[in-house]
PDB file of C-alpha atoms and ligand atoms in Angstrom:
ATOM      1  CA  MET Q 409       3.718 -13.725   3.902  1.00 89.00           C
ATOM      2  CA  THR Q 410       5.474 -10.359   3.799  1.00 96.00           C
ATOM      3  CA  LEU Q 411       5.716  -8.131   0.736  1.00 98.00           C
ATOM      4  CA  ASP Q 412       9.248  -7.621  -0.529  1.00 98.00           C
ATOM      5  CA  ALA Q 413      11.086  -4.306  -0.113  1.00 98.00           C
ATOM      6  CA  SER Q 414      10.332  -3.157  -3.630  1.00 98.00           C
ATOM      7  CA  ALA Q 415       6.577  -3.664  -3.145  1.00 98.00           C
ATOM      8  CA  LEU Q 416       6.736  -1.716   0.117  1.00 98.00           C
ATOM      9  CA  ASP Q 417       8.580   1.086  -1.703  1.00 98.00           C
ATOM     10  CA  THR Q 418       5.840   1.146  -4.352  1.00 98.00           C
ATOM     11  CA  LEU Q 419       3.040   1.311  -1.816  1.00 98.00           C
ATOM     12  CA  PHE Q 420       4.645   3.555   0.802  1.00 98.00           C
ATOM     13  CA  ARG Q 421       8.303   4.584   0.900  1.00 97.00           C
ATOM     14  CA  GLU Q 422       8.669   5.851  -2.646  1.00 97.00           C
ATOM     15  CA  ALA Q 423       5.016   6.621  -3.366  1.00 98.00           C
ATOM     16  CA  ARG Q 424       4.344  10.332  -3.592  1.00 98.00           C
ATOM     17  CA  THR Q 425       1.439  12.715  -3.902  1.00 98.00           C
ATOM     18  CA  HIS Q 426       1.433  13.930  -7.500  1.00 98.00           C
ATOM     19  CA  ASN Q 427       0.716  17.384  -8.937  1.00 97.00           C
ATOM     20  CA  GLY Q 428       1.290  16.842 -12.646  1.00 97.00           C
ATOM     21  CA  TRP Q 429       0.642  14.079 -15.133  1.00 98.00           C
ATOM     22  CA  THR Q 430       2.079  12.470 -18.231  1.00 98.00           C
ATOM     23  CA  ASP Q 431      -0.083  11.730 -21.283  1.00 96.00           C
ATOM     24  CA  GLN Q 432      -0.397   8.063 -20.315  1.00 98.00           C
ATOM     25  CA  PRO Q 433      -4.090   7.334 -19.849  1.00 96.00           C
ATOM     26  CA  VAL Q 434      -5.917   5.584 -17.027  1.00 98.00           C
ATOM     27  CA  THR Q 435      -8.262   3.084 -18.654  1.00 98.00           C
ATOM     28  CA  ASP Q 436     -11.693   1.902 -17.594  1.00 98.00           C
ATOM     29  CA  GLU Q 437     -10.039  -1.472 -16.971  1.00 98.00           C
ATOM     30  CA  ASP Q 438      -7.661   0.256 -14.542  1.00 98.00           C
ATOM     31  CA  LEU Q 439     -10.632   1.786 -12.703  1.00 98.00           C
ATOM     32  CA  HIS Q 440     -12.347  -1.588 -12.450  1.00 99.00           C
ATOM     33  CA  ALA Q 441      -9.102  -3.162 -11.231  1.00 99.00           C
ATOM     34  CA  ILE Q 442      -8.710  -0.470  -8.539  1.00 99.00           C
ATOM     35  CA  PHE Q 443     -12.284  -0.977  -7.327  1.00 99.00           C
ATOM     36  CA  ASP Q 444     -11.951  -4.751  -7.381  1.00 99.00           C
ATOM     37  CA  LEU Q 445      -9.086  -4.445  -4.877  1.00 98.00           C
ATOM     38  CA  LEU Q 446     -10.315  -1.594  -2.672  1.00 99.00           C
ATOM     39  CA  LYS Q 447     -13.703  -3.237  -2.106  1.00 98.00           C
ATOM     40  CA  PHE Q 448     -11.991  -5.889   0.012  1.00 98.00           C
ATOM     41  CA  GLY Q 449     -10.670  -3.346   2.521  1.00 98.00           C
ATOM     42  CA  PRO Q 450     -12.514  -3.677   5.839  1.00 98.00           C
ATOM     43  CA  THR Q 451     -15.390  -1.429   6.932  1.00 98.00           C
ATOM     44  CA  SER Q 452     -17.469  -1.642  10.084  1.00 98.00           C
ATOM     45  CA  ALA Q 453     -20.210  -4.261   9.721  1.00 97.00           C
ATOM     46  CA  ASN Q 454     -18.992  -4.489   6.099  1.00 98.00           C
ATOM     47  CA  CYS Q 455     -21.127  -1.385   5.530  1.00 98.00           C
ATOM     48  CA  SER Q 456     -19.078  -0.170   2.524  1.00 98.00           C
ATOM     49  CA  PRO Q 457     -20.578   3.339   2.521  1.00 98.00           C
ATOM     50  CA  ALA Q 458     -18.185   4.856  -0.034  1.00 99.00           C
ATOM     51  CA  ARG Q 459     -19.387   5.659  -3.520  1.00 99.00           C
ATOM     52  CA  PHE Q 460     -16.903   6.587  -6.246  1.00 99.00           C
ATOM     53  CA  VAL Q 461     -17.460   8.869  -9.210  1.00 99.00           C
ATOM     54  CA  PHE Q 462     -14.650   8.628 -11.746  1.00 99.00           C
ATOM     55  CA  VAL Q 463     -14.614  12.021 -13.462  1.00 98.00           C
ATOM     56  CA  ARG Q 464     -12.953  11.640 -16.829  1.00 98.00           C
ATOM     57  CA  THR Q 465     -14.878  13.404 -19.623  1.00 98.00           C
ATOM     58  CA  PRO Q 466     -14.293  17.114 -20.364  1.00 98.00           C
ATOM     59  CA  GLU Q 467     -17.995  17.772 -19.596  1.00 98.00           C
ATOM     60  CA  ALA Q 468     -17.767  16.139 -16.181  1.00 98.00           C
ATOM     61  CA  LYS Q 469     -14.465  17.928 -15.440  1.00 98.00           C
ATOM     62  CA  GLU Q 470     -16.192  21.237 -16.248  1.00 98.00           C
ATOM     63  CA  LYS Q 471     -18.895  20.373 -13.710  1.00 98.00           C
ATOM     64  CA  LEU Q 472     -16.200  19.822 -11.104  1.00 98.00           C
ATOM     65  CA  LYS Q 473     -14.160  22.911 -11.970  1.00 98.00           C
ATOM     66  CA  PRO Q 474     -16.146  25.615 -10.076  1.00 98.00           C
ATOM     67  CA  ALA Q 475     -15.777  23.629  -6.846  1.00 98.00           C
ATOM     68  CA  LEU Q 476     -11.972  23.379  -6.946  1.00 98.00           C
ATOM     69  CA  SER Q 477      -9.705  25.589  -4.876  1.00 98.00           C
ATOM     70  CA  ALA Q 478      -7.239  27.656  -6.904  1.00 98.00           C
ATOM     71  CA  GLY Q 479      -4.264  25.501  -5.912  1.00 97.00           C
ATOM     72  CA  ASN Q 480      -6.012  22.329  -7.030  1.00 98.00           C
ATOM     73  CA  LEU Q 481      -7.410  23.614 -10.321  1.00 98.00           C
ATOM     74  CA  GLU Q 482      -4.726  22.947 -12.900  1.00 98.00           C
ATOM     75  CA  LYS Q 483      -3.606  19.544 -11.650  1.00 98.00           C
ATOM     76  CA  THR Q 484      -7.196  18.348 -11.393  1.00 98.00           C
ATOM     77  CA  MET Q 485      -8.311  19.606 -14.780  1.00 98.00           C
ATOM     78  CA  SER Q 486      -5.248  17.951 -16.375  1.00 98.00           C
ATOM     79  CA  ALA Q 487      -5.464  14.643 -14.481  1.00 98.00           C
ATOM     80  CA  PRO Q 488      -6.603  11.674 -16.592  1.00 98.00           C
ATOM     81  CA  VAL Q 489      -9.230  10.851 -13.937  1.00 98.00           C
ATOM     82  CA  THR Q 490     -10.410  12.570 -10.760  1.00 99.00           C
ATOM     83  CA  VAL Q 491     -12.252  10.400  -8.261  1.00 99.00           C
ATOM     84  CA  ILE Q 492     -14.958  11.921  -6.103  1.00 99.00           C
ATOM     85  CA  VAL Q 493     -14.816   9.771  -2.983  1.00 99.00           C
ATOM     86  CA  ALA Q 494     -18.324  10.147  -1.581  1.00 99.00           C
ATOM     87  CA  TYR Q 495     -20.599   8.286   0.781  1.00 98.00           C
ATOM     88  CA  ASP Q 496     -24.218   7.304   0.727  1.00 98.00           C
ATOM     89  CA  PRO Q 497     -25.847   8.652   3.923  1.00 98.00           C
ATOM     90  CA  LYS Q 498     -28.423   5.867   3.570  1.00 98.00           C
ATOM     91  CA  PHE Q 499     -25.720   3.187   3.276  1.00 98.00           C
ATOM     92  CA  TYR Q 500     -27.531   1.177   5.954  1.00 98.00           C
ATOM     93  CA  ASP Q 501     -30.298   0.214   3.515  1.00 98.00           C
ATOM     94  CA  GLN Q 502     -27.730  -2.108   1.884  1.00 98.00           C
ATOM     95  CA  LEU Q 503     -26.861  -3.896   5.118  1.00 97.00           C
ATOM     96  CA  PRO Q 504     -29.344  -6.747   4.631  1.00 96.00           C
ATOM     97  CA  LYS Q 505     -27.243  -7.616   1.547  1.00 97.00           C
ATOM     98  CA  LEU Q 506     -23.795  -6.758   2.922  1.00 98.00           C
ATOM     99  CA  PHE Q 507     -24.162  -8.062   6.502  1.00 97.00           C
ATOM    100  CA  PRO Q 508     -26.965 -10.615   6.213  1.00 96.00           C
ATOM    101  CA  HIS Q 509     -26.302 -12.488   9.449  1.00 94.00           C
ATOM    102  CA  ALA Q 510     -27.510  -9.611  11.690  1.00 92.00           C
ATOM    103  CA  ASP Q 511     -30.069  -6.812  11.584  1.00 93.00           C
ATOM    104  CA  ALA Q 512     -27.340  -4.167  11.340  1.00 91.00           C
ATOM    105  CA  ARG Q 513     -29.637  -1.744   9.520  1.00 95.00           C
ATOM    106  CA  ALA Q 514     -31.539  -1.239  12.761  1.00 93.00           C
ATOM    107  CA  TRP Q 515     -28.383   0.104  14.485  1.00 93.00           C
ATOM    108  CA  PHE Q 516     -28.275   3.054  12.110  1.00 96.00           C
ATOM    109  CA  VAL Q 517     -31.859   3.917  11.140  1.00 95.00           C
ATOM    110  CA  SER Q 518     -32.540   5.029  14.682  1.00 92.00           C
ATOM    111  CA  SER Q 519     -29.514   7.359  14.951  1.00 95.00           C
ATOM    112  CA  GLU Q 520     -28.619   9.797  12.187  1.00 95.00           C
ATOM    113  CA  ALA Q 521     -25.530  10.890  14.152  1.00 97.00           C
ATOM    114  CA  LEU Q 522     -24.189   7.332  14.326  1.00 97.00           C
ATOM    115  CA  ALA Q 523     -25.005   6.770  10.650  1.00 98.00           C
ATOM    116  CA  THR Q 524     -23.177   9.946   9.592  1.00 98.00           C
ATOM    117  CA  GLU Q 525     -20.123   9.212  11.733  1.00 98.00           C
ATOM    118  CA  THR Q 526     -19.994   5.655  10.401  1.00 98.00           C
ATOM    119  CA  ALA Q 527     -20.413   6.739   6.785  1.00 98.00           C
ATOM    120  CA  PHE Q 528     -17.700   9.385   7.064  1.00 98.00           C
ATOM    121  CA  ARG Q 529     -15.180   7.188   8.908  1.00 98.00           C
ATOM    122  CA  ASN Q 530     -15.592   4.192   6.646  1.00 98.00           C
ATOM    123  CA  SER Q 531     -15.745   6.110   3.365  1.00 99.00           C
ATOM    124  CA  THR Q 532     -12.504   7.837   4.384  1.00 99.00           C
ATOM    125  CA  LEU Q 533     -10.944   4.431   4.959  1.00 99.00           C
ATOM    126  CA  GLN Q 534     -12.199   3.244   1.585  1.00 99.00           C
ATOM    127  CA  GLY Q 535     -10.666   6.316  -0.052  1.00 99.00           C
ATOM    128  CA  ALA Q 536      -7.358   5.345   1.544  1.00 99.00           C
ATOM    129  CA  TYR Q 537      -7.766   1.789   0.254  1.00 99.00           C
ATOM    130  CA  LEU Q 538      -8.295   3.330  -3.209  1.00 99.00           C
ATOM    131  CA  ILE Q 539      -4.979   5.191  -2.950  1.00 99.00           C
ATOM    132  CA  ILE Q 540      -3.106   2.046  -1.950  1.00 98.00           C
ATOM    133  CA  ALA Q 541      -4.878  -0.093  -4.576  1.00 99.00           C
ATOM    134  CA  ALA Q 542      -3.990   2.433  -7.298  1.00 99.00           C
ATOM    135  CA  ARG Q 543      -0.360   2.481  -6.196  1.00 98.00           C
ATOM    136  CA  ALA Q 544      -0.275  -1.320  -6.162  1.00 98.00           C
ATOM    137  CA  LEU Q 545      -1.422  -1.263  -9.799  1.00 98.00           C
ATOM    138  CA  GLY Q 546       1.215   1.277 -10.857  1.00 98.00           C
ATOM    139  CA  ILE Q 547      -1.100   4.297 -10.934  1.00 98.00           C
ATOM    140  CA  ASP Q 548      -0.128   7.524  -9.157  1.00 98.00           C
ATOM    141  CA  THR Q 549      -2.494   9.524  -6.966  1.00 98.00           C
ATOM    142  CA  GLY Q 550      -3.041  12.974  -5.534  1.00 98.00           C
ATOM    143  CA  ALA Q 551      -5.631  13.316  -2.773  1.00 98.00           C
ATOM    144  CA  MET Q 552      -7.367  16.669  -2.175  1.00 98.00           C
ATOM    145  CA  SER Q 553      -9.709  18.145   0.381  1.00 98.00           C
ATOM    146  CA  GLY Q 554      -9.372  21.657  -1.051  1.00 98.00           C
ATOM    147  CA  PHE Q 555     -12.747  21.973  -2.765  1.00 98.00           C
ATOM    148  CA  ASP Q 556     -16.285  23.146  -2.047  1.00 98.00           C
ATOM    149  CA  LYS Q 557     -18.246  20.092  -0.929  1.00 98.00           C
ATOM    150  CA  GLY Q 558     -21.592  21.853  -1.286  1.00 98.00           C
ATOM    151  CA  LYS Q 559     -20.877  22.688  -4.928  1.00 98.00           C
ATOM    152  CA  VAL Q 560     -19.770  19.126  -5.716  1.00 98.00           C
ATOM    153  CA  ASP Q 561     -22.832  17.671  -4.015  1.00 98.00           C
ATOM    154  CA  GLU Q 562     -25.119  20.032  -5.910  1.00 98.00           C
ATOM    155  CA  ALA Q 563     -23.454  19.351  -9.258  1.00 98.00           C
ATOM    156  CA  PHE Q 564     -23.140  15.568  -8.950  1.00 98.00           C
ATOM    157  CA  PHE Q 565     -25.451  14.295  -6.216  1.00 98.00           C
ATOM    158  CA  ALA Q 566     -28.636  16.369  -6.404  1.00 98.00           C
ATOM    159  CA  GLU Q 567     -30.622  13.253  -7.272  1.00 98.00           C
ATOM    160  CA  ASN Q 568     -29.082  10.459  -5.228  1.00 98.00           C
ATOM    161  CA  GLY Q 569     -28.203  12.409  -2.070  1.00 98.00           C
ATOM    162  CA  TRP Q 570     -24.624  11.144  -1.815  1.00 98.00           C
ATOM    163  CA  LYS Q 571     -22.142  13.398   0.022  1.00 98.00           C
ATOM    164  CA  SER Q 572     -18.612  14.155  -1.161  1.00 98.00           C
ATOM    165  CA  ASN Q 573     -15.743  13.371   1.209  1.00 99.00           C
ATOM    166  CA  PHE Q 574     -12.515  14.021  -0.720  1.00 99.00           C
ATOM    167  CA  LEU Q 575     -11.056  13.921  -4.228  1.00 99.00           C
ATOM    168  CA  VAL Q 576      -8.234  11.814  -5.648  1.00 99.00           C
ATOM    169  CA  ASN Q 577      -6.499  12.530  -8.932  1.00 98.00           C
ATOM    170  CA  LEU Q 578      -5.339   9.406 -10.772  1.00 98.00           C
ATOM    171  CA  GLY Q 579      -2.738   9.229 -13.506  1.00 98.00           C
ATOM    172  CA  HIS Q 580       0.903   8.627 -14.228  1.00 98.00           C
ATOM    173  CA  GLY Q 581       2.805  11.270 -12.351  1.00 98.00           C
ATOM    174  CA  ASP Q 582       5.135  13.844 -13.865  1.00 97.00           C
ATOM    175  CA  ALA Q 583       8.126  13.501 -11.534  1.00 94.00           C
ATOM    176  CA  SER Q 584       9.269  17.078 -12.239  1.00 95.00           C
ATOM    177  CA  LYS Q 585       6.164  18.463 -10.491  1.00 95.00           C
ATOM    178  CA  ILE Q 586       6.508  16.630  -7.174  1.00 95.00           C
ATOM    179  CA  PHE Q 587       7.163  18.793  -4.099  1.00 90.00           C
ATOM    180  CA  GLY Q 588      10.062  17.882  -1.785  1.00 94.00           C
ATOM    181  CA  ARG Q 589       9.147  15.112   0.661  1.00 96.00           C
ATOM    182  CA  SER Q 590       7.942  16.626   3.932  1.00 97.00           C
ATOM    183  CA  PRO Q 591       9.250  15.234   7.211  1.00 98.00           C
ATOM    184  CA  ARG Q 592       7.486  12.365   8.938  1.00 98.00           C
ATOM    185  CA  PHE Q 593       7.357  11.640  12.652  1.00 98.00           C
ATOM    186  CA  GLU Q 594       9.693   9.188  14.302  1.00 98.00           C
ATOM    187  CA  PHE Q 595       7.914   6.335  16.056  1.00 98.00           C
ATOM    188  CA  ALA Q 596       8.317   7.882  19.518  1.00 98.00           C
ATOM    189  CA  GLU Q 597       6.764  11.173  18.424  1.00 98.00           C
ATOM    190  CA  ALA Q 598       3.494   9.642  17.248  1.00 98.00           C
ATOM    191  CA  CYS Q 599       3.159   6.296  18.957  1.00 98.00           C
ATOM    192  CA  GLN Q 600       2.802   4.728  22.345  1.00 98.00           C
ATOM    193  CA  ILE Q 601       3.054   1.057  23.203  1.00 98.00           C
ATOM    194  CA  VAL Q 602       1.200   0.616  26.476  1.00 98.00           C
TER     195      VAL Q 602
HETATM  196  C1  FMN V 820      -7.213  13.791   2.540  1.00 78.97           C
HETATM  197  C2  FMN V 820      -6.123  14.559   1.867  1.00 78.97           C
HETATM  198  C3  FMN V 820      -6.372  15.848   1.431  1.00 78.97           C
HETATM  199  C4  FMN V 820      -5.384  16.578   0.780  1.00 78.97           C
HETATM  200  N1  FMN V 820      -5.702  17.797   0.254  1.00 78.97           N
HETATM  201  C5  FMN V 820      -4.822  18.395  -0.577  1.00 78.97           C
HETATM  202  C6  FMN V 820      -5.204  19.549  -1.307  1.00 78.97           C
HETATM  203  O1  FMN V 820      -6.348  20.018  -1.249  1.00 78.97           O
HETATM  204  N2  FMN V 820      -4.285  20.102  -2.139  1.00 78.97           N
HETATM  205  C7  FMN V 820      -3.024  19.597  -2.268  1.00 78.97           C
HETATM  206  O2  FMN V 820      -2.242  20.134  -3.050  1.00 78.97           O
HETATM  207  N3  FMN V 820      -2.634  18.496  -1.575  1.00 78.97           N
HETATM  208  C8  FMN V 820      -3.508  17.882  -0.746  1.00 78.97           C
HETATM  209  N4  FMN V 820      -3.146  16.726  -0.094  1.00 78.97           N
HETATM  210  C9  FMN V 820      -1.778  16.190  -0.301  1.00 78.97           C
HETATM  211  C10 FMN V 820      -0.923  16.224   0.958  1.00 78.97           C
HETATM  212  O3  FMN V 820      -0.486  17.532   1.225  1.00 78.97           O
HETATM  213  C11 FMN V 820       0.229  15.250   0.749  1.00 78.97           C
HETATM  214  O4  FMN V 820      -0.300  13.968   0.617  1.00 78.97           O
HETATM  215  C12 FMN V 820       1.222  15.272   1.907  1.00 78.97           C
HETATM  216  O5  FMN V 820       1.862  16.502   1.998  1.00 78.97           O
HETATM  217  C13 FMN V 820       2.237  14.174   1.763  1.00 78.97           C
HETATM  218  O6  FMN V 820       2.881  14.241   0.533  1.00 78.97           O
HETATM  219  P1  FMN V 820       3.636  12.937  -0.055  1.00 78.97           P
HETATM  220  O7  FMN V 820       2.544  11.907  -0.206  1.00 78.97           O
HETATM  221  O8  FMN V 820       4.192  13.337  -1.375  1.00 78.97           O
HETATM  222  O9  FMN V 820       4.657  12.546   0.928  1.00 78.97           O
HETATM  223  C14 FMN V 820      -4.099  15.997   0.586  1.00 78.97           C
HETATM  224  C15 FMN V 820      -3.845  14.710   1.055  1.00 78.97           C
HETATM  225  C16 FMN V 820      -4.841  13.995   1.676  1.00 78.97           C
HETATM  226  C17 FMN V 820      -4.559  12.575   2.101  1.00 78.97           C
END
């Protein structure tokens, strides 16, 4: 089945990156609903390395604040929720549960480089699934890489060793704060069919 045009607009054509937010909250139920969709997005060997910290309380926002770049400060501090999309570098310890029909853990324990590349690639994908899942549920997003990863890791992951990848603000967007839509490539500029 194909989604109708209005669903495609919601997910892609009319979805925008947001910089300001209305007072409408994002509930814990919304966060569960987003996760319960994004978790079905594919990852290699089903490794699911992403870990998500939903930063909502003023105390947690204050912990995040010193790591934010100047341009990302105000919109992040005012967002109903900011997601730290992170990954667990030891994601492979969960593979006996997540990929039980093969000894996939063994592929990664012997190569830290392969484990890191796999964790980064697949957690990035899972962050993208989060953006699309949020949009599908009527929640606006604003992704950000403009922050100090070391500071976030120290503030949030000193104990569990997770590594931050990127941030995503969640809320209901204030349309007056959206930038003009930047150009996109035509098919021929970015694609080859060989
Ligand atoms: C991984 C990622 C990192 C980004 N980092 C930032 C950022 O640090 N600050 C910012 O204002 N926008 C950031 N953006 C937003 C992009 O600039 C924006 O998505 C792009 O220009 C397209 O805008 P549109 O979705 O409204 O068409 C980021 C987007 C992504 C996906």
